[in-house]
Coordinates of C-alpha atoms and ligand atoms in Angstrom, one line a residue:
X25 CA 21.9 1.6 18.1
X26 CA 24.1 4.4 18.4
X27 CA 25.4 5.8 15.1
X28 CA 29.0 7.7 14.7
X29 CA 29.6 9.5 11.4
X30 CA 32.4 10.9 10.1
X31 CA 32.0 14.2 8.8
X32 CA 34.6 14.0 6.1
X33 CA 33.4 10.8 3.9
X34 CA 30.5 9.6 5.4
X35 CA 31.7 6.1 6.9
X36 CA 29.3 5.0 10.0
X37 CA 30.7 3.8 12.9
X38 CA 28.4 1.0 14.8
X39 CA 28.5 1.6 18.8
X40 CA 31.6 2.9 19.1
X41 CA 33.9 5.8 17.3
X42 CA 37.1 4.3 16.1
X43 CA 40.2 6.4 16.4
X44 CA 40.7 6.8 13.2
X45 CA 37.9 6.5 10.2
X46 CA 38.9 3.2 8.4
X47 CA 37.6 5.0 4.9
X48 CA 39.5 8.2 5.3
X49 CA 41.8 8.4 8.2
X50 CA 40.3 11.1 9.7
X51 CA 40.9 11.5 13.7
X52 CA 38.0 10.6 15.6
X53 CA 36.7 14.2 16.2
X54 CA 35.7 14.1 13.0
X55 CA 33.1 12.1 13.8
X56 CA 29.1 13.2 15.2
X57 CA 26.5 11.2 16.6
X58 CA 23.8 10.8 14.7
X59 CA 21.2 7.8 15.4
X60 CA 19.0 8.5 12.2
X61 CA 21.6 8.7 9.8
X62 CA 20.5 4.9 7.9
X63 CA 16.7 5.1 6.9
X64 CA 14.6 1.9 7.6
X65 CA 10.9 0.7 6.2
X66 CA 8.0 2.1 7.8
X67 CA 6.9 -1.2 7.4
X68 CA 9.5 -4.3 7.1
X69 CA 6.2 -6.1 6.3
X70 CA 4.9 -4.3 3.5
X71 CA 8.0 -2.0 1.7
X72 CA 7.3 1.3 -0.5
X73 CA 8.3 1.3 -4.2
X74 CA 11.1 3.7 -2.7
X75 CA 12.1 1.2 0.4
X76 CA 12.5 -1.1 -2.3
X77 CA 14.8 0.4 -4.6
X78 CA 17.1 1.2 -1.6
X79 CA 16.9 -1.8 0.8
X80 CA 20.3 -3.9 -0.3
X81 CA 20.1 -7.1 -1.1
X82 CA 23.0 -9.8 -0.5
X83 CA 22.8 -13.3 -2.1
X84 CA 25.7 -15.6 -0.8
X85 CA 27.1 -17.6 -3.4
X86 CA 29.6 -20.6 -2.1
X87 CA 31.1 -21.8 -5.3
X88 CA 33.7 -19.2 -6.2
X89 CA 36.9 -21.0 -7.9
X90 CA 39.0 -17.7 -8.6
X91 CA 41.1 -18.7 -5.1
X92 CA 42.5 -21.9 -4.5
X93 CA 42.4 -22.2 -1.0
X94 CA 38.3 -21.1 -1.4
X95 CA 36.7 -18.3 -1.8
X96 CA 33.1 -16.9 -0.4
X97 CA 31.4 -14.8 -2.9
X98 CA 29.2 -12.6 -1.9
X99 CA 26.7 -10.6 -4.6
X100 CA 25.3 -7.3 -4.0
X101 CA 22.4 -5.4 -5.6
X102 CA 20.4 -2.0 -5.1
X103 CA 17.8 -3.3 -4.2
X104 CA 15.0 -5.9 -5.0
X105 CA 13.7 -2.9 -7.6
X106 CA 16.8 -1.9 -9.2
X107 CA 17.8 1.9 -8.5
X108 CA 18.4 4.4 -11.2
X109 CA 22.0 5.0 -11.9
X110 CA 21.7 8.1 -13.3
X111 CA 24.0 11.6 -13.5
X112 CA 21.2 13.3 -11.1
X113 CA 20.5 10.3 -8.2
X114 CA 23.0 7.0 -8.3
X115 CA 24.6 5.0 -5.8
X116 CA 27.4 6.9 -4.5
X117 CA 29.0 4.4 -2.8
X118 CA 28.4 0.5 -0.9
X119 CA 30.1 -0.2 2.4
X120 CA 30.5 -3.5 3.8
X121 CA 31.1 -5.1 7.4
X122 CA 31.3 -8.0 8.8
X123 CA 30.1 -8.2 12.7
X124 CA 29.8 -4.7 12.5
X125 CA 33.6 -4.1 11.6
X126 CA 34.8 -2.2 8.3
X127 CA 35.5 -4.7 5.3
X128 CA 35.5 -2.4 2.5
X129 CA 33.5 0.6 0.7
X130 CA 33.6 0.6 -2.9
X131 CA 32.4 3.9 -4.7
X132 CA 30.2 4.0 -8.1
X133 CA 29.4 6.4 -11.4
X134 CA 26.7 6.7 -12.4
X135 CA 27.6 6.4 -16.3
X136 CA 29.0 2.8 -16.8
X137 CA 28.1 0.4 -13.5
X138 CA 25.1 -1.1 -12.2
X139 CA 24.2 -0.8 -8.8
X140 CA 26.0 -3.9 -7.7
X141 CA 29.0 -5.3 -6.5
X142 CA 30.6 -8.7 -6.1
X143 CA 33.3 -9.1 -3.1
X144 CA 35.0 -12.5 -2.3
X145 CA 35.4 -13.0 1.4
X146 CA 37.9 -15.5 2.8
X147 CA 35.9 -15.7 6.0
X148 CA 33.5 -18.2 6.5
X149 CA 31.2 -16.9 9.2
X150 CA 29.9 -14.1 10.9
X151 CA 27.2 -11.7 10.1
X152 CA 27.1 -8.8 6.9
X153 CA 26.0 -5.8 7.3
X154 CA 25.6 -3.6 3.1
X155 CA 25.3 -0.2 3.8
X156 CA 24.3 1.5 0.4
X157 CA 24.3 6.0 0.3
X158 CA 22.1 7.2 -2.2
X159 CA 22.6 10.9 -3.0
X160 CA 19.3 11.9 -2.8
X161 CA 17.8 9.3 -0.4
X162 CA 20.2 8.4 2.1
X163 CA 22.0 5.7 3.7
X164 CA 20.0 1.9 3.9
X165 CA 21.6 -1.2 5.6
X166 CA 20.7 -5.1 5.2
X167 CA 22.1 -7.6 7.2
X168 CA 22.9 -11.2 6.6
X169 CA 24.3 -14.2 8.4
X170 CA 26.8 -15.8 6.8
Ligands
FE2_202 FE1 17.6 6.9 -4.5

């Protein structure tokens, strides 16, 4: 999988460089490849006490009534062990996409927030990608089908 990232914020672009970062509008010469820039397992079988406070996890709710005309919740955590939120290694930020297109990035503190997020999609199909930055241990990515 080729890997685009833009050198001002961070975003990854999957395949293909957009021409303008959907996070912070910079031009796409901004962007570098770089196709180790998300971490995966060693072993997907058998995670590490570190894989598993970084590996997102997405739980898919479908009975949101905060919209009339329907709602998908979706309910994000870092990870299945629950990652520090603290001054010196947090969560900096969560992005999510949908089919491998920009939906949204939404930044954390440490101070006040658990490492979690709740977003409430209008679509009712397609496949999620979380892609989670840690500052000290990098960017890790789950996917989910709808
Ligand atoms: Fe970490």
């Amino acid at each position: 999988m080729n890997l685009y990232v833009c050198g001002k914020c961070g975003y990854i672009a999957f395949e293909v460089i957009p021409e303008a970062c959907p996070v912070c509008g910079a031009k796409k010469e901004a962007f570098e490849q770089d196709n180790s820039a998300i971490k995966s397992p060693v072993d997907p079988n058998n995670l590490s006490e570190l894989e598993k406070k970084h590996i997102p996890v997405i739980k898919i709710e479908r009975k949101c009534g905060l919209i009339d005309s329907g709602c998908l919740d979706v309910n994000i955590k870092i990870g299945e062990i629950i990652h520090p939120m603290q001054s010196q290694h947090f969560i900096m930020y969560i992005d999510v996409y949908l089919d491998k297109n920009f939906i949204s990035r939404y930044h954390l503190t440490a101070e006040k927030l658990n490492p979690a997020l709740g977003i409430h999609l209008k679509v009712k199909e397609g496949k999620l990608l979380v892609l989670e930055n840690c500052n000290l241990h990098g960017r890790w990515i789950t996917e989910k089908d709808i």
